Coordinates of C-alpha atoms in Angstrom, one line a residue:
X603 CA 35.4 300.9 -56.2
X604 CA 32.6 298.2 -56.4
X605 CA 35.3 295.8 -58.0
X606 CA 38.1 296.9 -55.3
X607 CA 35.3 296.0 -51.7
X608 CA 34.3 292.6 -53.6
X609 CA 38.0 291.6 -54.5
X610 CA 39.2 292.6 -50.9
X611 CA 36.4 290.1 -49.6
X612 CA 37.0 287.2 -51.9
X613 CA 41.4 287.6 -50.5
X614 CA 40.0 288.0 -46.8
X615 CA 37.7 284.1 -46.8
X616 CA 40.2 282.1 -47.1
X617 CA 41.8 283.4 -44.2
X618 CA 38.1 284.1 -42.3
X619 CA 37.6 280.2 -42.9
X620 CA 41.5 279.1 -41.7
X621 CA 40.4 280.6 -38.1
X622 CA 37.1 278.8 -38.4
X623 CA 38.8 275.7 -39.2
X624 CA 41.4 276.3 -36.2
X625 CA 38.6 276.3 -33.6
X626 CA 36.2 273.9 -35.3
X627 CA 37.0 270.8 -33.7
X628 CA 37.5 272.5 -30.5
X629 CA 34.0 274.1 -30.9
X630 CA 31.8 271.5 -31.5
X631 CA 33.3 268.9 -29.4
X632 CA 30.7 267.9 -26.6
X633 CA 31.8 268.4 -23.5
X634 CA 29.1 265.2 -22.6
X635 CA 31.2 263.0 -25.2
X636 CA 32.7 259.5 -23.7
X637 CA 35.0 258.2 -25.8
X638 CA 36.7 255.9 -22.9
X639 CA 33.8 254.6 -20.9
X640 CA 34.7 254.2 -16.8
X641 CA 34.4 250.5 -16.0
X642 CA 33.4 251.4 -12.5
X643 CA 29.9 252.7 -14.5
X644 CA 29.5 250.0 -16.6
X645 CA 29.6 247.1 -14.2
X646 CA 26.2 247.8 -12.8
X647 CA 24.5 249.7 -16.3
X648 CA 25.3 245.4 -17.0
X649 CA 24.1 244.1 -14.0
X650 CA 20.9 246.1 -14.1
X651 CA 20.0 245.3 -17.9
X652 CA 21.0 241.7 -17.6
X653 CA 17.0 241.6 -18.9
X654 CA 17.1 245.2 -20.8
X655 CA 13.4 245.4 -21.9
X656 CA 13.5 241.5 -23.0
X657 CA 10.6 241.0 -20.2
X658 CA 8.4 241.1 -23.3
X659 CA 9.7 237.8 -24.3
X660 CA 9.9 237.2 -20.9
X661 CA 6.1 237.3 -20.4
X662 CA 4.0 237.1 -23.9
X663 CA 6.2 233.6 -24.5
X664 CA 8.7 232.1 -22.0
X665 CA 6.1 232.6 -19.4
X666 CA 3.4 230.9 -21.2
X667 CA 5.7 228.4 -22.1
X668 CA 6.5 227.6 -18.9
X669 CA 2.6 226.7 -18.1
X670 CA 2.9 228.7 -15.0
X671 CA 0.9 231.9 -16.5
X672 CA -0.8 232.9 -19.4
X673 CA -3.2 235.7 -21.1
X674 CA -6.6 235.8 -20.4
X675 CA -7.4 235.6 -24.0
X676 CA -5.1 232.9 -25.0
X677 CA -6.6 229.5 -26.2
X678 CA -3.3 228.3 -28.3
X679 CA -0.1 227.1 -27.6
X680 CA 2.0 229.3 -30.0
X681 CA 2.1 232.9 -29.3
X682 CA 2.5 235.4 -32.8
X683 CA 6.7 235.2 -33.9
X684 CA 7.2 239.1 -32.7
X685 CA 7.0 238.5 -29.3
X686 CA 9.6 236.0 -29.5
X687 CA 12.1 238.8 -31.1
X688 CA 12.4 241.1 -28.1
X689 CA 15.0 238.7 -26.2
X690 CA 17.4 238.6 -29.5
X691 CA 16.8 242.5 -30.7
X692 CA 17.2 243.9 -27.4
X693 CA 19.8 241.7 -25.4
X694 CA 22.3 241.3 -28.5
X695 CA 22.6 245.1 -29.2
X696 CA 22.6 246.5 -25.5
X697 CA 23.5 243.7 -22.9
X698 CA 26.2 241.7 -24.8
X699 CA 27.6 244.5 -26.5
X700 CA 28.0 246.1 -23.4
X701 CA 29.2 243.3 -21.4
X702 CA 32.1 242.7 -24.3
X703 CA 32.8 246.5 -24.7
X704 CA 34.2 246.1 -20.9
X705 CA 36.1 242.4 -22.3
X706 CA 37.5 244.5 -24.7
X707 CA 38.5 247.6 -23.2
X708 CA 40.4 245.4 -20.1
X709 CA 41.9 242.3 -21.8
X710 CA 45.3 242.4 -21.7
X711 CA 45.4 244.6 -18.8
X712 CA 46.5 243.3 -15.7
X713 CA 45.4 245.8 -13.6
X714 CA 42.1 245.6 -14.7
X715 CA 42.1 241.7 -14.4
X716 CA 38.9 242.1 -12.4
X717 CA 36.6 243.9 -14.3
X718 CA 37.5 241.4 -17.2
X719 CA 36.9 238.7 -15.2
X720 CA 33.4 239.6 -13.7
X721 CA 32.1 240.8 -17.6
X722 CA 33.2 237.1 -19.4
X723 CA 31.1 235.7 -16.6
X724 CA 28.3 238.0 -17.0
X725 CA 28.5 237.4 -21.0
X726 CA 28.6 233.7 -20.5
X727 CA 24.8 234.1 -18.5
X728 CA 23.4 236.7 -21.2
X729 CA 24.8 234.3 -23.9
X730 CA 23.1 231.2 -22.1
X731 CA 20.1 232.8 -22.0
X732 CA 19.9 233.5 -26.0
X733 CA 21.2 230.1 -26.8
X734 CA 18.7 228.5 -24.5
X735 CA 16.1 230.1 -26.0
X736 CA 17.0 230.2 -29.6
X737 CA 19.5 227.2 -30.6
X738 CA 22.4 228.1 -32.4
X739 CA 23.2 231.9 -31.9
X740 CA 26.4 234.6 -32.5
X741 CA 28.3 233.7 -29.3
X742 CA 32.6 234.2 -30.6
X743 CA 31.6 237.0 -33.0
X744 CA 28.6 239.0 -31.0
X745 CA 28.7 242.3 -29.8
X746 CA 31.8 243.1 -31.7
X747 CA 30.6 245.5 -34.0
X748 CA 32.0 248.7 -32.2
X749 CA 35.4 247.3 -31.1
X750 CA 36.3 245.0 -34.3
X751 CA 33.4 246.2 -36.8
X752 CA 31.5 243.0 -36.9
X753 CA 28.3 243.9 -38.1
X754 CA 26.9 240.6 -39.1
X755 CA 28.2 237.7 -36.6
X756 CA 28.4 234.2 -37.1
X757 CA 25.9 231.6 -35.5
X758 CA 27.5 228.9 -33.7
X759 CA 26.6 225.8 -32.9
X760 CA 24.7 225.0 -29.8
X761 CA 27.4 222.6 -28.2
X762 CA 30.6 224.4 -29.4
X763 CA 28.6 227.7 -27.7
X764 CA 28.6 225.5 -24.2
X765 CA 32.3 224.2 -24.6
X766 CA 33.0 228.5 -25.1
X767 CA 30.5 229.7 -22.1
X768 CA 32.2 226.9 -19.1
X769 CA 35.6 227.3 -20.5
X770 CA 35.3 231.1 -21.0
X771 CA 33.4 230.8 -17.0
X772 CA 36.7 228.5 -15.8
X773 CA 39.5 231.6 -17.7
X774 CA 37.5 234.2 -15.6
X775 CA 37.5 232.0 -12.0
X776 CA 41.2 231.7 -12.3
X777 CA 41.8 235.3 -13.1
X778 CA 40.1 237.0 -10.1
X779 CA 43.2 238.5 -8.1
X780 CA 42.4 240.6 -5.3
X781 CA 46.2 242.3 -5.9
X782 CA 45.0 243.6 -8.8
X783 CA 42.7 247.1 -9.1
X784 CA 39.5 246.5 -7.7
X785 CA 35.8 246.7 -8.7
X786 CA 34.3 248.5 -6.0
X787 CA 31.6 247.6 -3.8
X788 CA 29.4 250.2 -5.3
X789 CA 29.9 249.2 -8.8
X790 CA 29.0 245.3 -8.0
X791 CA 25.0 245.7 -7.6
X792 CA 25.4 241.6 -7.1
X793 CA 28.1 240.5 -4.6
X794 CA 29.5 243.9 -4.2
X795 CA 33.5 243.2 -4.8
X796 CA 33.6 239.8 -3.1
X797 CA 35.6 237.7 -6.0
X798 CA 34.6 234.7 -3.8
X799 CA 31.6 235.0 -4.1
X800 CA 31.7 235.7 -8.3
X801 CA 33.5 232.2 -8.3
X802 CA 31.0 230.0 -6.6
X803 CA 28.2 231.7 -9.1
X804 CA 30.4 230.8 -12.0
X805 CA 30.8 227.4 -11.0
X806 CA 26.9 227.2 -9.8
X807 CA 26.4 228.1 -13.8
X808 CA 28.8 225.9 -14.6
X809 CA 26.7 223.1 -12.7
X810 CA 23.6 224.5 -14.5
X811 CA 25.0 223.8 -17.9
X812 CA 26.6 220.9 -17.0
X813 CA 23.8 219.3 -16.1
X814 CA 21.5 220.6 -19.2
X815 CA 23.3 218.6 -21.8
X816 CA 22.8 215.2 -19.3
X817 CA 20.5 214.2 -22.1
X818 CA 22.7 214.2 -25.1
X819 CA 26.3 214.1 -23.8
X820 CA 25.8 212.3 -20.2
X821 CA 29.4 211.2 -20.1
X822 CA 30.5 214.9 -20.7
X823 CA 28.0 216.0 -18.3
X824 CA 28.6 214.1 -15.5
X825 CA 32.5 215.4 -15.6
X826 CA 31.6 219.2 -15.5
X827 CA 28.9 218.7 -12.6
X828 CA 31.7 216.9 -10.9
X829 CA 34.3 219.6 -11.3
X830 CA 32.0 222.4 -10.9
X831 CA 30.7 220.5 -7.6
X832 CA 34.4 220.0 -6.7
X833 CA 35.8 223.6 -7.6
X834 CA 33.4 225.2 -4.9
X835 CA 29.2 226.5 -5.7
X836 CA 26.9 228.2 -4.0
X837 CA 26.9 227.5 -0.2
X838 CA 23.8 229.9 1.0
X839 CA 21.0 232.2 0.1
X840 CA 23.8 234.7 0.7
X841 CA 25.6 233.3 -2.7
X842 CA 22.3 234.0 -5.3
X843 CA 22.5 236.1 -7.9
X844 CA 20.4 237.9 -7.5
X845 CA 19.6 241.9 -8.4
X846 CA 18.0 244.5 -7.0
X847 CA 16.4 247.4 -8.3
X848 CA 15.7 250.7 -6.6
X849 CA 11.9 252.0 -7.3
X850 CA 11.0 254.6 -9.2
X851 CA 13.6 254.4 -11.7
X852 CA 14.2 253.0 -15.4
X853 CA 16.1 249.8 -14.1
X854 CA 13.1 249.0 -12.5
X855 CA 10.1 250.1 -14.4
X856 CA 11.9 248.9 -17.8
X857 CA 14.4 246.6 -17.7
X858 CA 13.7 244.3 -14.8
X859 CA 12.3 241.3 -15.7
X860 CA 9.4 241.4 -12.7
X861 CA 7.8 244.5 -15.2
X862 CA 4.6 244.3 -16.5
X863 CA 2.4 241.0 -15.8
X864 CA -0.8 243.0 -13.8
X865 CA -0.4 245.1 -16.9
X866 CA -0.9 243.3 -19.4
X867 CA -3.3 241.3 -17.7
X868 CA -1.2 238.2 -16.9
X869 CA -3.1 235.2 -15.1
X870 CA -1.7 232.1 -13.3
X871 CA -2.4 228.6 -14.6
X872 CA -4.9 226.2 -13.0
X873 CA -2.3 223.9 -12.9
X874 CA 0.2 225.8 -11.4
X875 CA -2.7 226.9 -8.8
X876 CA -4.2 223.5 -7.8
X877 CA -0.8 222.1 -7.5
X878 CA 0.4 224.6 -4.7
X879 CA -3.4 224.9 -3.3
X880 CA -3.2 220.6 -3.3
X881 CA 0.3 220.6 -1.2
X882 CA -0.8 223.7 1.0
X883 CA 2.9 225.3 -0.1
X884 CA 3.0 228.5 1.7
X885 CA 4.6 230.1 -1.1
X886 CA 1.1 230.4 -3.1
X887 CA 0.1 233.3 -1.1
X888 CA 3.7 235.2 -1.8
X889 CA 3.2 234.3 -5.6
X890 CA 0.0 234.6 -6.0
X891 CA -3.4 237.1 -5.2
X892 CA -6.4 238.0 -6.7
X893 CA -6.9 240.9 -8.2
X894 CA -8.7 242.8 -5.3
X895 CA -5.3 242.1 -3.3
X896 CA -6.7 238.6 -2.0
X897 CA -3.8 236.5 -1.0
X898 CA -5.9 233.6 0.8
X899 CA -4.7 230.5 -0.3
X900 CA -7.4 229.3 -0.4
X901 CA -9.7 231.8 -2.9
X902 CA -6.8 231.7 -5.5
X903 CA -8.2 229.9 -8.7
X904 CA -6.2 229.5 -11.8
X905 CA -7.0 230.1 -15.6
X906 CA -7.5 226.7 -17.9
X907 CA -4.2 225.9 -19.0
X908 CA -4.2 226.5 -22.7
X909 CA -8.1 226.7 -22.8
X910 CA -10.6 229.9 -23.6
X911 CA -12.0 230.7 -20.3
X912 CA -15.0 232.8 -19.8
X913 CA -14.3 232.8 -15.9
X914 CA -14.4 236.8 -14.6
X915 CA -11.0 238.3 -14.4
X916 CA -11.9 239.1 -10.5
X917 CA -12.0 235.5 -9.2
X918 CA -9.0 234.5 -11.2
X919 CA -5.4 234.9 -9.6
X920 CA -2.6 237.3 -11.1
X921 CA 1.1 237.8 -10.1
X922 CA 1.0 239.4 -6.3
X923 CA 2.2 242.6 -7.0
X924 CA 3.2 243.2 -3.4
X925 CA 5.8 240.7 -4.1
X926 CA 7.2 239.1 -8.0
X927 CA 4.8 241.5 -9.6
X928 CA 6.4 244.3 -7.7
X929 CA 7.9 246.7 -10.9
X930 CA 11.2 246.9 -8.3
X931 CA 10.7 243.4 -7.1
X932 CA 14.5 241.8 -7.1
X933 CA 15.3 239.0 -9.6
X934 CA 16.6 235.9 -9.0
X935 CA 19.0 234.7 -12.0
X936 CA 20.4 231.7 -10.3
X937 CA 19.4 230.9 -6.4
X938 CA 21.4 228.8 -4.2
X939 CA 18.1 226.6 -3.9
X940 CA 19.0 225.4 -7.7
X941 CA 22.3 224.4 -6.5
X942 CA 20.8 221.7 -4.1
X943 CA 18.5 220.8 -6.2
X944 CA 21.0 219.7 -9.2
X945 CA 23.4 218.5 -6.5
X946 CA 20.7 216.2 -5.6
X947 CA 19.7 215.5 -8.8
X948 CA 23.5 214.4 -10.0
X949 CA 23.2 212.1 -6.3
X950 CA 20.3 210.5 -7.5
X951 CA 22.2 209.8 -10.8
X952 CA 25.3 208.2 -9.0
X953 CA 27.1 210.8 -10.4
X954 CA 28.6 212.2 -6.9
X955 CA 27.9 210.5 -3.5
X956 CA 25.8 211.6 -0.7
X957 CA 22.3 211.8 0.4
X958 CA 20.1 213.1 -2.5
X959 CA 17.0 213.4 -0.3
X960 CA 18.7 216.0 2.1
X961 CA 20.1 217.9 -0.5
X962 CA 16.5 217.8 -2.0
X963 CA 15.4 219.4 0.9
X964 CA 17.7 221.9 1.6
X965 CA 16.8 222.9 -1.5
X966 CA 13.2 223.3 -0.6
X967 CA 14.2 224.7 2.7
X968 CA 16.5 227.4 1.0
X969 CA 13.8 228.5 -1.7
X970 CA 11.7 229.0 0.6
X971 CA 13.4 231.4 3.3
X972 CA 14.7 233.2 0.0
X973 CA 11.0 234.5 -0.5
X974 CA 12.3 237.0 2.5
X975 CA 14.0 238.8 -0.5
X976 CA 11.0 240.5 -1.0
X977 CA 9.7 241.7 2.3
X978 CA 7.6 241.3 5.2
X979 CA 5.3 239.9 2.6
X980 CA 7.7 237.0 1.3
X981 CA 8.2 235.8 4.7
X982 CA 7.4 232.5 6.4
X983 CA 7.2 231.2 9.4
X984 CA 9.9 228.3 10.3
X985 CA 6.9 225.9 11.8
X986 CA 4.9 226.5 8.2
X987 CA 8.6 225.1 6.7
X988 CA 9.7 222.5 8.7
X989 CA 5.5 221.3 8.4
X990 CA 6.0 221.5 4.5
X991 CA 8.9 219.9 4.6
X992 CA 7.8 216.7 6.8
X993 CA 4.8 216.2 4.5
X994 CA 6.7 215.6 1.3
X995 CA 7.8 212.3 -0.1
X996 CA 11.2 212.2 -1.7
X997 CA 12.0 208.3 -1.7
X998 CA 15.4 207.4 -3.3
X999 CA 14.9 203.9 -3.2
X1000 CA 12.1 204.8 -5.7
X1001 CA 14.0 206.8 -8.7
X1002 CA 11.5 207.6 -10.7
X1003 CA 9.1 209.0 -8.2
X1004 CA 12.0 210.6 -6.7
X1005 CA 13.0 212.4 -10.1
X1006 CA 9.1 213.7 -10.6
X1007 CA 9.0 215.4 -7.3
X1008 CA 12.7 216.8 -7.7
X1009 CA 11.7 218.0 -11.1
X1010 CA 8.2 219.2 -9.4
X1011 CA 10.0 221.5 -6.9
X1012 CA 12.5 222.7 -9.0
X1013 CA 9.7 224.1 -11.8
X1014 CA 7.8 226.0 -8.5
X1015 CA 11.3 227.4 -8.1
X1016 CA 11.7 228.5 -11.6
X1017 CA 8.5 231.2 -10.6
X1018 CA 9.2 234.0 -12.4
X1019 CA 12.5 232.8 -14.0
X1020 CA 10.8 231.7 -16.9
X1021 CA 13.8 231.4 -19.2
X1022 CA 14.8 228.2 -17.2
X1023 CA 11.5 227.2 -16.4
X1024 CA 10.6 226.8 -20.2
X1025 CA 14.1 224.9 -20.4
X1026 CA 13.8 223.0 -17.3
X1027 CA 10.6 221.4 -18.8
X1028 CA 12.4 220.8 -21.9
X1029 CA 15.1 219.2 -20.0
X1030 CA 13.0 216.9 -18.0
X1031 CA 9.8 216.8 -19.4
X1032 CA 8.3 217.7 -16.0
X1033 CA 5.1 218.6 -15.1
X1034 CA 2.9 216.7 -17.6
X1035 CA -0.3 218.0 -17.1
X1036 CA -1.7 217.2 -20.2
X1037 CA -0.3 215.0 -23.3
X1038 CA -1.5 216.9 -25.7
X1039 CA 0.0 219.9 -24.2
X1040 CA 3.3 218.0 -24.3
X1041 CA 3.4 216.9 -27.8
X1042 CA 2.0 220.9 -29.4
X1043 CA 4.4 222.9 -26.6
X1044 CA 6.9 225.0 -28.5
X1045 CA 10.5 224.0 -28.4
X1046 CA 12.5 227.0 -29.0
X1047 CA 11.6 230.3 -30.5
X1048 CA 12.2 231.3 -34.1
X1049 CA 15.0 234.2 -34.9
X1050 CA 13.8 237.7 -35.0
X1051 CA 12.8 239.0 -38.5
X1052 CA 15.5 241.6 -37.6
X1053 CA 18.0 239.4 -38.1
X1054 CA 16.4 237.3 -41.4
X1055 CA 16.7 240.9 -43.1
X1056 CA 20.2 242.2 -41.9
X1057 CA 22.0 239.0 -41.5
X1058 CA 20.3 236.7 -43.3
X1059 CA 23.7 234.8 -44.8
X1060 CA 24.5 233.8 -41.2
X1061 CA 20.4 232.9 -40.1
X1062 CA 20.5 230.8 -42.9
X1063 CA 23.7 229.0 -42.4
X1064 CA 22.1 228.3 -38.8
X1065 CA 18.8 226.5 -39.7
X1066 CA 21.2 224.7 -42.0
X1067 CA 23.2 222.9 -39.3
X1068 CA 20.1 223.1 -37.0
X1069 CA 17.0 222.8 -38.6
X1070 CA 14.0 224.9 -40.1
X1071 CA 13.6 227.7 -38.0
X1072 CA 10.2 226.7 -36.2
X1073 CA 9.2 226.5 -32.7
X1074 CA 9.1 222.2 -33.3
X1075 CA 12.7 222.5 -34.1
X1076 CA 14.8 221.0 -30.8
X1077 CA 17.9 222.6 -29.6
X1078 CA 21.3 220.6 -29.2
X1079 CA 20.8 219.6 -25.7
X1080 CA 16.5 218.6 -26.1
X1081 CA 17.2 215.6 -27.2
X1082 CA 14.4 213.0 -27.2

């Protein structure tokens, strides 16, 4: 009887498993799981983690680099190689493979012409960022690992990535078509579904990049500042790219660049004091305070550039946090101000004709009024501008001068934006506060040890057409 129960079981599992294995599938499916992800979501999941947690780069290094701010306990000019590595490990991963999930998903598609188009821009700026900082990086091969299995990209060379990123800019200009399915306002944080206005950032970048290789391809320079001048830029505030983040959420606590400074006890430079404090700008108190909330011009005091100082942390000025330091402060990726500014700078080149000094100012003028973007606090009165702007001394008979306080205005700009302030002064070699500062300032920031242990075929092939992967190593475009 034993024998007959046991023998009936063992002929009924194979059939008790078939109906497991009907349902199975069915039955632990998740009912959560994306398997097609809705471009009208990802658009902005991009445009708010265009920084993605990379403000720790953005502050320990870039900002220190850019001799506008710096720890109160730093006396060196080379911070420790991990906090270069947050920019690479969490923009290549999240961002970029993001931003080329939605190139993927929609090329070939000409209904979704649109959403390609906006992404390949957005890529381009994310990849500009990492090359900017780093040299040669993966640019044709990164963020491909999902969509093509590419787990260890190829580095490319620094000029062949700025050929790809204007080119790639120029495919996606032409490709906007308004007949075509449309991103919606809500899913465009930036310009909100105007393709006009996508076209006149991608030719401001254009104008950006253009004009960053002027030092080691000036020819080639001065034709893509042209064109990108002549295909249409930024014409107003209005056109910035700029993003906003609502408070009290992740975007703005975590991955907006404005996060953090006050809390890890950030302080602004001497130098960067004095020289607002010396020209009475009215942007020091927007930028600036101390840490009881101060924002007097003129009690603001700066910490010693690149010098131990045993000055108390009350009487020294941090990041208003009213304002930038705001954790849902918006920030400003490329500003119509910068336009003017490189429109004046190719003017005083002879590049283009026209008045560089007027440009110059709009360009002051614009930067300015754009503090507004951050409240009642960030605004200024017109008689404090138009005063400002009669007391400065742009002279274009005078070149040299001219290019100093061009440069000058352009690094006060760059507040905040330290990715192109640190390349701005690479660029242009202005301010020169201090020689030695000049000859020991990094001039790029080593690869993530990430990427030496999981890729380390590729790292190595890209110190080998660059050079040794140190911070004295120059990118394509610093040349001397």
């Amino acid at each position: 009887m034993k024998k007959n129960i046991i023998h009936a079981i063992l002929l009924a599992a194979p059939l008790l498993l078939a109906g497991c294995d009907k349902d199975f599938e069915a039955m632990n499916k998740s009912v959560d799981l994306v398997t097609t992800p809705t471009m009208e979501y990802m658009i902005p999941t991009i445009q708010l983690n265009l920084f993605e947690k990379s403000y720790y780069t953005h502050y320990t290094m870039l900002g220190i680099l850019s001799q506008q701010i710096q720890g109160s306990n730093i006396d060196g000019y080379k911070s420790q190689s991990t906090t270069m590595s947050h920019l690479f490990d969490d923009i290549y991963p999240k961002t970029i493979k993001n931003v080329v999930d939605v190139i993927e998903k929609t090329k070939g598609d000409p209904q979704m012409v649109n959403f390609w188009a906006m992404a390949s821009i957005m890529r381009a700026y994310e990849i500009s960022r990492m090359t900017d900082a780093y040299g040669d990086v993966p640019y044709a091969e990164a963020g491909l690992g999902y969509e093509q299995g590419v787990l260890y990209p190829g580095y490319d060379r620094q000029e062949e990535i700025y050929d790809g990123m204007i080119a790639e800019i120029r495919k996606a200009i032409a490709a906007f078509d308004p007949a075509k399915k449309a991103v919606p306002e809500k899913s465009d944080l930036i310009y909100k579904g105007n393709y006009e206005k996508w076209k006149k950032m991608g030719n401001s970048l254009i104008l950006r990049y253009g004009m960053r290789m002027s030092k080691v391809n000036p020819e080639k320079a001065k034709q893509v500042v042209i064109q990108a001048l002549s295909d249409g830029v930024m014409q107003k505030n209005d056109d910035s790219f700029i993003v906003y983040y609502l408070p009290d959420t992740y975007y703005a606590t975590t991955a907006n660049g404005n996060a953090a400074a006050n809390k890890y006890d950030y302080k602004l430079t001497n130098v960067f004091i004095d020289l607002l404090k010396n020209r009475k700008d009215p942007r020091l108190s927007i930028y600036a305070m101390l840490p009881n909330g101060n924002t007097d011009p003129e009690v603001q005091k700066g910490f010693r550039l690149f010098e131990s100082d045993n000055t108390s942390k009350k009487e020294v000025s941090t990041p208003n946090t009213s304002t930038y330091a705001r954790f849902d402060a918006p920030y400003v990726h490329m500003s119509y101000a910068e336009v003017e500014f490189l429109t004046a700078e190719a003017m005083l080149k002879g590049w283009v004709s026209g008045s560089a000094a007027s440009h110059f100012k709009k360009g002051v003028e614009a930067n300015i009024q754009l503090q507004e973007i951050y409240g009642e606090k960030g605004k200024v009165a017109p008689a404090l501008i138009e005063n400002y702007l009669k007391a400065l001394t742009f002279d274009e008979s005078n070149p040299t001068a001219a290019f100093k306080e061009l440069y000058t205005q352009m690094w006060v700009m760059f507040y905040y934006n330290w990715n192109e302030a640190f390349a701005h002064w690479r660029r242009t070699g202005v301010p020169s506060f201090n020689t030695q500062v000049d000859k020991n300032l990094n001039r790029r920031l080593i690869y993530p040890q990430s990427e030496w242990n999981t890729n380390t075929e590729n790292v190595k092939k890209a110190i080998g057409q660059q050079g040794d992967d140190n911070v004295m190593t120059r990118v394509w475009w610093d040349k001397e």
